[in-house]
PDB file of C-alpha atoms in Angstrom:
ATOM      1  CA  MET A   1    -119.278  43.161 138.009  1.00 49.00           C
ATOM      2  CA  PHE A   2    -122.678  41.932 139.208  1.00 45.00           C
ATOM      3  CA  PHE A   3    -124.272  42.882 135.888  1.00 42.00           C
ATOM      4  CA  ARG A   4    -121.568  41.125 133.905  1.00 46.00           C
ATOM      5  CA  ASN A   5    -121.886  37.922 135.946  1.00 46.00           C
ATOM      6  CA  PHE A   6    -125.674  38.073 135.672  1.00 42.00           C
ATOM      7  CA  LEU A   7    -125.430  38.524 131.905  1.00 42.00           C
ATOM      8  CA  ARG A   8    -123.058  35.597 131.620  1.00 47.00           C
ATOM      9  CA  PHE A   9    -125.400  33.396 133.647  1.00 43.00           C
ATOM     10  CA  SER A  10    -128.338  34.436 131.486  1.00 45.00           C
ATOM     11  CA  LEU A  11    -126.485  33.618 128.266  1.00 44.00           C
ATOM     12  CA  LEU A  12    -125.415  30.228 129.519  1.00 44.00           C
ATOM     13  CA  ALA A  13    -128.883  29.450 130.856  1.00 42.00           C
ATOM     14  CA  SER A  14    -130.507  30.391 127.550  1.00 45.00           C
ATOM     15  CA  SER A  15    -128.250  27.954 125.694  1.00 44.00           C
ATOM     16  CA  ALA A  16    -128.503  25.165 128.252  1.00 45.00           C
ATOM     17  CA  ALA A  17    -131.154  23.344 126.220  1.00 51.00           C
ATOM     18  CA  SER A  18    -128.816  23.157 123.215  1.00 78.00           C
ATOM     19  CA  ASN A  19    -125.727  21.045 122.777  1.00 90.00           C
ATOM     20  CA  PHE A  20    -122.590  22.358 121.123  1.00 95.00           C
ATOM     21  CA  TYR A  21    -120.504  19.696 119.462  1.00 97.00           C
ATOM     22  CA  TYR A  22    -116.871  19.233 118.577  1.00 98.00           C
ATOM     23  CA  PRO A  23    -116.138  17.773 115.108  1.00 97.00           C
ATOM     24  CA  ASP A  24    -116.481  14.149 116.227  1.00 97.00           C
ATOM     25  CA  GLY A  25    -120.216  14.863 116.516  1.00 95.00           C
ATOM     26  CA  GLN A  26    -120.402  13.314 119.979  1.00 95.00           C
ATOM     27  CA  THR A  27    -118.294  15.301 122.419  1.00 96.00           C
ATOM     28  CA  VAL A  28    -120.240  18.225 123.859  1.00 96.00           C
ATOM     29  CA  ALA A  29    -118.493  21.503 124.675  1.00 95.00           C
ATOM     30  CA  GLN A  30    -119.174  23.049 128.060  1.00 90.00           C
ATOM     31  CA  ASP A  31    -120.258  26.685 128.473  1.00 86.00           C
ATOM     32  CA  ASP A  32    -119.905  27.613 124.793  1.00 92.00           C
ATOM     33  CA  VAL A  33    -122.151  30.264 123.231  1.00 91.00           C
ATOM     34  CA  PRO A  34    -123.091  30.472 119.502  1.00 93.00           C
ATOM     35  CA  CYS A  35    -121.526  33.227 117.416  1.00 92.00           C
ATOM     36  CA  PHE A  36    -124.607  33.651 115.203  1.00 90.00           C
ATOM     37  CA  THR A  37    -128.351  33.036 115.322  1.00 85.00           C
ATOM     38  CA  ARG A  38    -129.254  31.338 112.054  1.00 78.00           C
ATOM     39  CA  ASP A  39    -130.717  28.186 110.565  1.00 77.00           C
ATOM     40  CA  GLY A  40    -128.440  25.251 109.846  1.00 81.00           C
ATOM     41  CA  GLY A  41    -125.842  25.877 112.496  1.00 89.00           C
ATOM     42  CA  SER A  42    -123.335  28.283 113.967  1.00 94.00           C
ATOM     43  CA  PRO A  43    -119.764  28.100 115.218  1.00 95.00           C
ATOM     44  CA  CYS A  44    -119.462  28.670 118.956  1.00 96.00           C
ATOM     45  CA  CYS A  45    -116.860  30.096 121.312  1.00 95.00           C
ATOM     46  CA  ASP A  46    -116.432  29.842 125.054  1.00 91.00           C
ATOM     47  CA  TYR A  47    -117.693  32.784 127.052  1.00 86.00           C
ATOM     48  CA  ASN A  48    -114.221  34.246 127.678  1.00 84.00           C
ATOM     49  CA  SER A  49    -113.290  34.537 124.004  1.00 91.00           C
ATOM     50  CA  ILE A  50    -113.921  37.269 121.466  1.00 93.00           C
ATOM     51  CA  ARG A  51    -116.004  36.070 118.537  1.00 93.00           C
ATOM     52  CA  LEU A  52    -115.004  36.871 114.958  1.00 94.00           C
ATOM     53  CA  THR A  53    -117.266  36.968 111.916  1.00 94.00           C
ATOM     54  CA  ASN A  54    -115.189  34.254 110.212  1.00 94.00           C
ATOM     55  CA  GLY A  55    -116.411  31.814 112.878  1.00 94.00           C
ATOM     56  CA  LEU A  56    -113.165  31.690 114.824  1.00 97.00           C
ATOM     57  CA  CYS A  57    -112.532  32.642 118.428  1.00 96.00           C
ATOM     58  CA  MET A  58    -109.802  34.920 119.749  1.00 94.00           C
ATOM     59  CA  ASN A  59    -108.545  33.909 123.163  1.00 88.00           C
ATOM     60  CA  VAL A  60    -107.711  36.736 125.548  1.00 87.00           C
ATOM     61  CA  ALA A  61    -105.549  34.610 127.824  1.00 82.00           C
ATOM     62  CA  GLN A  62    -101.925  33.947 126.930  1.00 82.00           C
ATOM     63  CA  PRO A  63    -100.784  33.200 124.279  1.00 79.00           C
ATOM     64  CA  PHE A  64    -103.551  35.234 122.540  1.00 86.00           C
ATOM     65  CA  VAL A  65    -104.186  32.831 119.674  1.00 91.00           C
ATOM     66  CA  LEU A  66    -107.115  32.149 117.390  1.00 96.00           C
ATOM     67  CA  SER A  67    -108.980  28.898 117.886  1.00 96.00           C
ATOM     68  CA  ARG A  68    -111.677  26.666 116.453  1.00 97.00           C
ATOM     69  CA  GLN A  69    -114.212  25.660 119.064  1.00 97.00           C
ATOM     70  CA  SER A  70    -117.598  23.902 118.827  1.00 97.00           C
ATOM     71  CA  CYS A  71    -120.655  24.010 116.543  1.00 97.00           C
ATOM     72  CA  THR A  72    -124.411  23.936 117.140  1.00 95.00           C
ATOM     73  CA  ASN A  73    -124.721  21.299 114.389  1.00 94.00           C
ATOM     74  CA  LYS A  74    -123.114  17.935 115.147  1.00 92.00           C
ATOM     75  CA  GLU A  75    -122.664  17.238 111.426  1.00 91.00           C
ATOM     76  CA  TRP A  76    -120.193  20.101 110.870  1.00 93.00           C
ATOM     77  CA  GLY A  77    -119.188  20.730 107.214  1.00 85.00           C
ATOM     78  CA  SER A  78    -120.191  23.642 104.970  1.00 79.00           C
ATOM     79  CA  ALA A  79    -123.931  23.005 105.329  1.00 80.00           C
ATOM     80  CA  SER A  80    -123.648  23.498 109.094  1.00 84.00           C
ATOM     81  CA  GLY A  81    -121.847  26.826 108.824  1.00 87.00           C
ATOM     82  CA  CYS A  82    -118.899  25.357 110.745  1.00 94.00           C
ATOM     83  CA  THR A  83    -115.505  24.606 109.207  1.00 94.00           C
ATOM     84  CA  ASP A  84    -112.984  22.375 110.950  1.00 96.00           C
ATOM     85  CA  LEU A  85    -109.595  23.902 110.227  1.00 96.00           C
ATOM     86  CA  CYS A  86    -108.047  21.186 112.393  1.00 96.00           C
ATOM     87  CA  LYS A  87    -109.394  18.212 110.434  1.00 94.00           C
ATOM     88  CA  ASP A  88    -105.844  16.915 109.868  1.00 93.00           C
ATOM     89  CA  ILE A  89    -105.300  16.615 113.638  1.00 94.00           C
ATOM     90  CA  PRO A  90    -107.216  13.486 114.762  1.00 94.00           C
ATOM     91  CA  SER A  91    -106.827  14.290 118.461  1.00 94.00           C
ATOM     92  CA  ALA A  92    -108.563  17.656 117.956  1.00 96.00           C
ATOM     93  CA  ALA A  93    -111.831  16.073 116.822  1.00 97.00           C
ATOM     94  CA  HIS A  94    -113.141  15.970 120.395  1.00 96.00           C
ATOM     95  CA  ARG A  95    -111.834  19.295 121.714  1.00 96.00           C
ATOM     96  CA  GLY A  96    -111.093  22.886 120.860  1.00 96.00           C
ATOM     97  CA  CYS A  97    -108.122  23.520 118.608  1.00 96.00           C
ATOM     98  CA  SER A  98    -105.679  26.434 118.706  1.00 95.00           C
ATOM     99  CA  LEU A  99    -104.591  28.101 115.464  1.00 97.00           C
ATOM    100  CA  PRO A 100    -101.153  29.543 116.258  1.00 95.00           C
ATOM    101  CA  LEU A 101     -99.538  31.987 113.859  1.00 95.00           C
ATOM    102  CA  TYR A 102     -97.040  30.294 111.534  1.00 96.00           C
ATOM    103  CA  SER A 103     -95.819  33.302 109.556  1.00 95.00           C
ATOM    104  CA  PHE A 104     -96.787  36.906 108.954  1.00 94.00           C
ATOM    105  CA  LYS A 105     -95.060  38.882 106.202  1.00 87.00           C
ATOM    106  CA  GLY A 106     -97.579  41.665 105.777  1.00 86.00           C
ATOM    107  CA  PRO A 107    -101.240  42.286 104.953  1.00 84.00           C
ATOM    108  CA  GLY A 108    -102.756  39.268 103.237  1.00 83.00           C
ATOM    109  CA  GLU A 109     -99.780  37.085 104.092  1.00 90.00           C
ATOM    110  CA  ALA A 110    -100.694  35.619 107.472  1.00 95.00           C
ATOM    111  CA  TYR A 111    -100.588  31.837 107.751  1.00 96.00           C
ATOM    112  CA  TYR A 112    -101.614  29.627 110.636  1.00 97.00           C
ATOM    113  CA  CYS A 113    -101.129  26.054 111.794  1.00 97.00           C
ATOM    114  CA  ALA A 114    -103.680  23.659 113.216  1.00 96.00           C
ATOM    115  CA  ASP A 115    -103.036  22.951 116.892  1.00 94.00           C
ATOM    116  CA  THR A 116     -99.251  23.347 117.137  1.00 94.00           C
ATOM    117  CA  VAL A 117     -96.188  24.871 115.487  1.00 95.00           C
ATOM    118  CA  THR A 118     -93.117  22.670 115.871  1.00 93.00           C
ATOM    119  CA  VAL A 119     -89.486  22.629 114.688  1.00 92.00           C
ATOM    120  CA  ASP A 120     -88.049  19.892 112.473  1.00 90.00           C
ATOM    121  CA  ASP A 121     -84.565  18.365 112.735  1.00 90.00           C
ATOM    122  CA  SER A 122     -83.161  21.116 110.502  1.00 91.00           C
ATOM    123  CA  GLY A 123     -84.506  23.871 112.727  1.00 91.00           C
ATOM    124  CA  ASN A 124     -87.316  24.879 110.380  1.00 92.00           C
ATOM    125  CA  LEU A 125     -90.813  25.663 111.569  1.00 94.00           C
ATOM    126  CA  LYS A 126     -93.564  23.264 110.568  1.00 95.00           C
ATOM    127  CA  CYS A 127     -97.156  22.533 111.474  1.00 95.00           C
ATOM    128  CA  ALA A 128     -98.090  19.596 113.680  1.00 86.00           C
ATOM    129  CA  SER A 129     -98.706  16.194 112.075  1.00 83.00           C
ATOM    130  CA  GLY A 130     -97.235  17.389 108.779  1.00 87.00           C
ATOM    131  CA  SER A 131    -100.292  19.481 107.938  1.00 90.00           C
ATOM    132  CA  ASP A 132     -99.902  22.557 105.755  1.00 94.00           C
ATOM    133  CA  ALA A 133    -100.088  26.141 106.986  1.00 96.00           C
ATOM    134  CA  PHE A 134    -103.189  27.985 105.812  1.00 96.00           C
ATOM    135  CA  ALA A 135    -104.711  31.452 105.604  1.00 95.00           C
ATOM    136  CA  VAL A 136    -107.983  32.385 107.303  1.00 94.00           C
ATOM    137  CA  ASP A 137    -110.668  34.775 106.123  1.00 93.00           C
ATOM    138  CA  ASP A 138    -110.509  38.380 107.268  1.00 93.00           C
ATOM    139  CA  ALA A 139    -112.977  39.132 110.021  1.00 93.00           C
ATOM    140  CA  ASP A 140    -114.605  41.745 112.186  1.00 92.00           C
ATOM    141  CA  VAL A 141    -115.203  41.493 115.905  1.00 92.00           C
ATOM    142  CA  ILE A 142    -118.732  40.432 116.911  1.00 90.00           C
ATOM    143  CA  MET A 143    -120.014  42.842 119.521  1.00 86.00           C
ATOM    144  CA  ASN A 144    -122.511  42.138 122.317  1.00 78.00           C
ATOM    145  CA  LYS A 145    -121.706  38.442 122.615  1.00 81.00           C
ATOM    146  CA  GLY A 146    -119.435  36.438 124.846  1.00 78.00           C
ATOM    147  CA  LEU A 147    -116.627  38.467 126.364  1.00 82.00           C
ATOM    148  CA  LEU A 148    -117.947  41.657 124.738  1.00 85.00           C
ATOM    149  CA  ALA A 149    -121.553  41.084 125.808  1.00 79.00           C
ATOM    150  CA  SER A 150    -121.529  44.195 128.002  1.00 76.00           C
ATOM    151  CA  ALA A 151    -119.751  46.462 125.507  1.00 69.00           C
ATOM    152  CA  SER A 152    -121.846  49.472 124.570  1.00 61.00           C
ATOM    153  CA  CYS A 153    -119.734  51.227 121.944  1.00 58.00           C
ATOM    154  CA  ALA A 154    -117.309  50.485 119.149  1.00 52.00           C
ATOM    155  CA  LEU A 155    -114.293  52.140 117.574  1.00 47.00           C
ATOM    156  CA  ASN A 156    -112.736  51.694 114.167  1.00 47.00           C
ATOM    157  CA  THR A 157    -110.543  48.613 113.882  1.00 47.00           C
ATOM    158  CA  LEU A 158    -107.186  49.215 115.543  1.00 42.00           C
ATOM    159  CA  SER A 159    -103.851  48.173 114.116  1.00 41.00           C
ATOM    160  CA  ALA A 160    -101.667  46.035 116.345  1.00 43.00           C
ATOM    161  CA  ILE A 161     -98.633  48.124 115.357  1.00 43.00           C
ATOM    162  CA  ALA A 162    -100.195  51.581 115.426  1.00 41.00           C
ATOM    163  CA  THR A 163     -98.330  54.174 117.467  1.00 42.00           C
ATOM    164  CA  ASN A 164    -101.581  56.081 118.040  1.00 44.00           C
ATOM    165  CA  PRO A 165    -104.101  53.245 118.406  1.00 43.00           C
ATOM    166  CA  VAL A 166    -107.213  55.409 118.817  1.00 44.00           C
ATOM    167  CA  PRO A 167    -108.442  57.090 115.593  1.00 42.00           C
ATOM    168  CA  THR A 168    -108.443  60.858 115.987  1.00 38.00           C
ATOM    169  CA  ASN A 169    -111.855  61.211 114.360  1.00 38.00           C
ATOM    170  CA  THR A 170    -113.579  58.874 116.818  1.00 38.00           C
ATOM    171  CA  SER A 171    -115.670  60.167 119.683  1.00 38.00           C
ATOM    172  CA  SER A 172    -115.383  58.110 122.862  1.00 40.00           C
ATOM    173  CA  SER A 173    -117.106  60.295 125.447  1.00 42.00           C
ATOM    174  CA  ASN A 174    -120.079  57.935 125.761  1.00 47.00           C
ATOM    175  CA  CYS A 175    -118.188  54.651 125.756  1.00 46.00           C
ATOM    176  CA  THR A 176    -118.895  52.423 128.732  1.00 48.00           C
ATOM    177  CA  ALA A 177    -117.423  48.960 128.548  1.00 43.00           C
ATOM    178  CA  SER A 178    -115.630  46.741 131.014  1.00 44.00           C
ATOM    179  CA  TRP A 179    -112.259  46.912 129.192  1.00 42.00           C
ATOM    180  CA  SER A 180    -109.534  49.446 129.701  1.00 41.00           C
ATOM    181  CA  HIS A 181    -107.773  51.153 126.809  1.00 38.00           C
ATOM    182  CA  GLY A 182    -104.500  49.550 127.904  1.00 39.00           C
ATOM    183  CA  ASP A 183    -106.034  46.082 127.811  1.00 39.00           C
ATOM    184  CA  ALA A 184    -107.310  46.652 124.283  1.00 37.00           C
ATOM    185  CA  VAL A 185    -103.919  47.677 122.919  1.00 35.00           C
ATOM    186  CA  ALA A 186    -102.170  44.804 124.697  1.00 34.00           C
ATOM    187  CA  ILE A 187    -104.512  42.218 123.217  1.00 36.00           C
ATOM    188  CA  GLY A 188    -104.117  43.610 119.715  1.00 36.00           C
ATOM    189  CA  ALA A 189    -100.339  43.534 119.986  1.00 34.00           C
ATOM    190  CA  GLY A 190    -100.342  40.056 121.496  1.00 36.00           C
ATOM    191  CA  VAL A 191    -102.221  38.568 118.579  1.00 41.00           C
ATOM    192  CA  GLY A 192     -99.572  39.859 116.181  1.00 38.00           C
ATOM    193  CA  VAL A 193    -101.998  40.589 113.331  1.00 38.00           C
ATOM    194  CA  PRO A 194    -104.005  43.750 112.592  1.00 36.00           C
ATOM    195  CA  LEU A 195    -107.313  42.573 114.008  1.00 39.00           C
ATOM    196  CA  GLY A 196    -107.201  44.891 116.985  1.00 36.00           C
ATOM    197  CA  ILE A 197    -109.790  45.332 119.668  1.00 33.00           C
ATOM    198  CA  VAL A 198    -112.655  47.750 119.265  1.00 34.00           C
ATOM    199  CA  VAL A 199    -113.769  48.625 122.761  1.00 36.00           C
ATOM    200  CA  ILE A 200    -112.478  50.947 125.445  1.00 33.00           C
ATOM    201  CA  THR A 201    -113.658  52.091 128.825  1.00 31.00           C
ATOM    202  CA  SER A 202    -112.480  55.674 129.004  1.00 30.00           C
ATOM    203  CA  LEU A 203    -109.752  57.910 127.647  1.00 33.00           C
ATOM    204  CA  ALA A 204    -110.055  60.399 130.450  1.00 36.00           C
TER     205      ALA A 204
END
């Protein structure tokens, strides 16, 4: 626990000299950490989120949704490496924005809404502010940053619906991370899509 808190403090201290901006280009996010180290800019996530290689964040508090957070470049746009999937929600320009699941019919058919899923007068689901549902790029989990900063091993990607979530050909005897196997499966199932979680503490 001490090591994890120390690591978190070190990460936050190292980024203290930088500002991380929401899409309005003025509001600064607190305690965010960049997903990538590169020129031009990087999407960021708060410390308690899992970072994905598509630049999105996966929250591990209920309701386990994806989100768009801040960016190291206040300009945003493609040149910055940050994409605002919530651009049709004016109120989200100065804050983080959840990306709740709208529908999932199988691999390659997952669609999300910006900010909120609501119900119209006919009882049909719709996205907030009349915006359209959209797909997001497939992604891998970014290890050794944010919530997984202390993880020291990785497994193959787990399916959220797998009955045997740990691949039989994977060795885990040397895995030492601060997540339990039960936590990993629960997070994968909560998200509702086959991203899965790739760290465990012990199978003993």
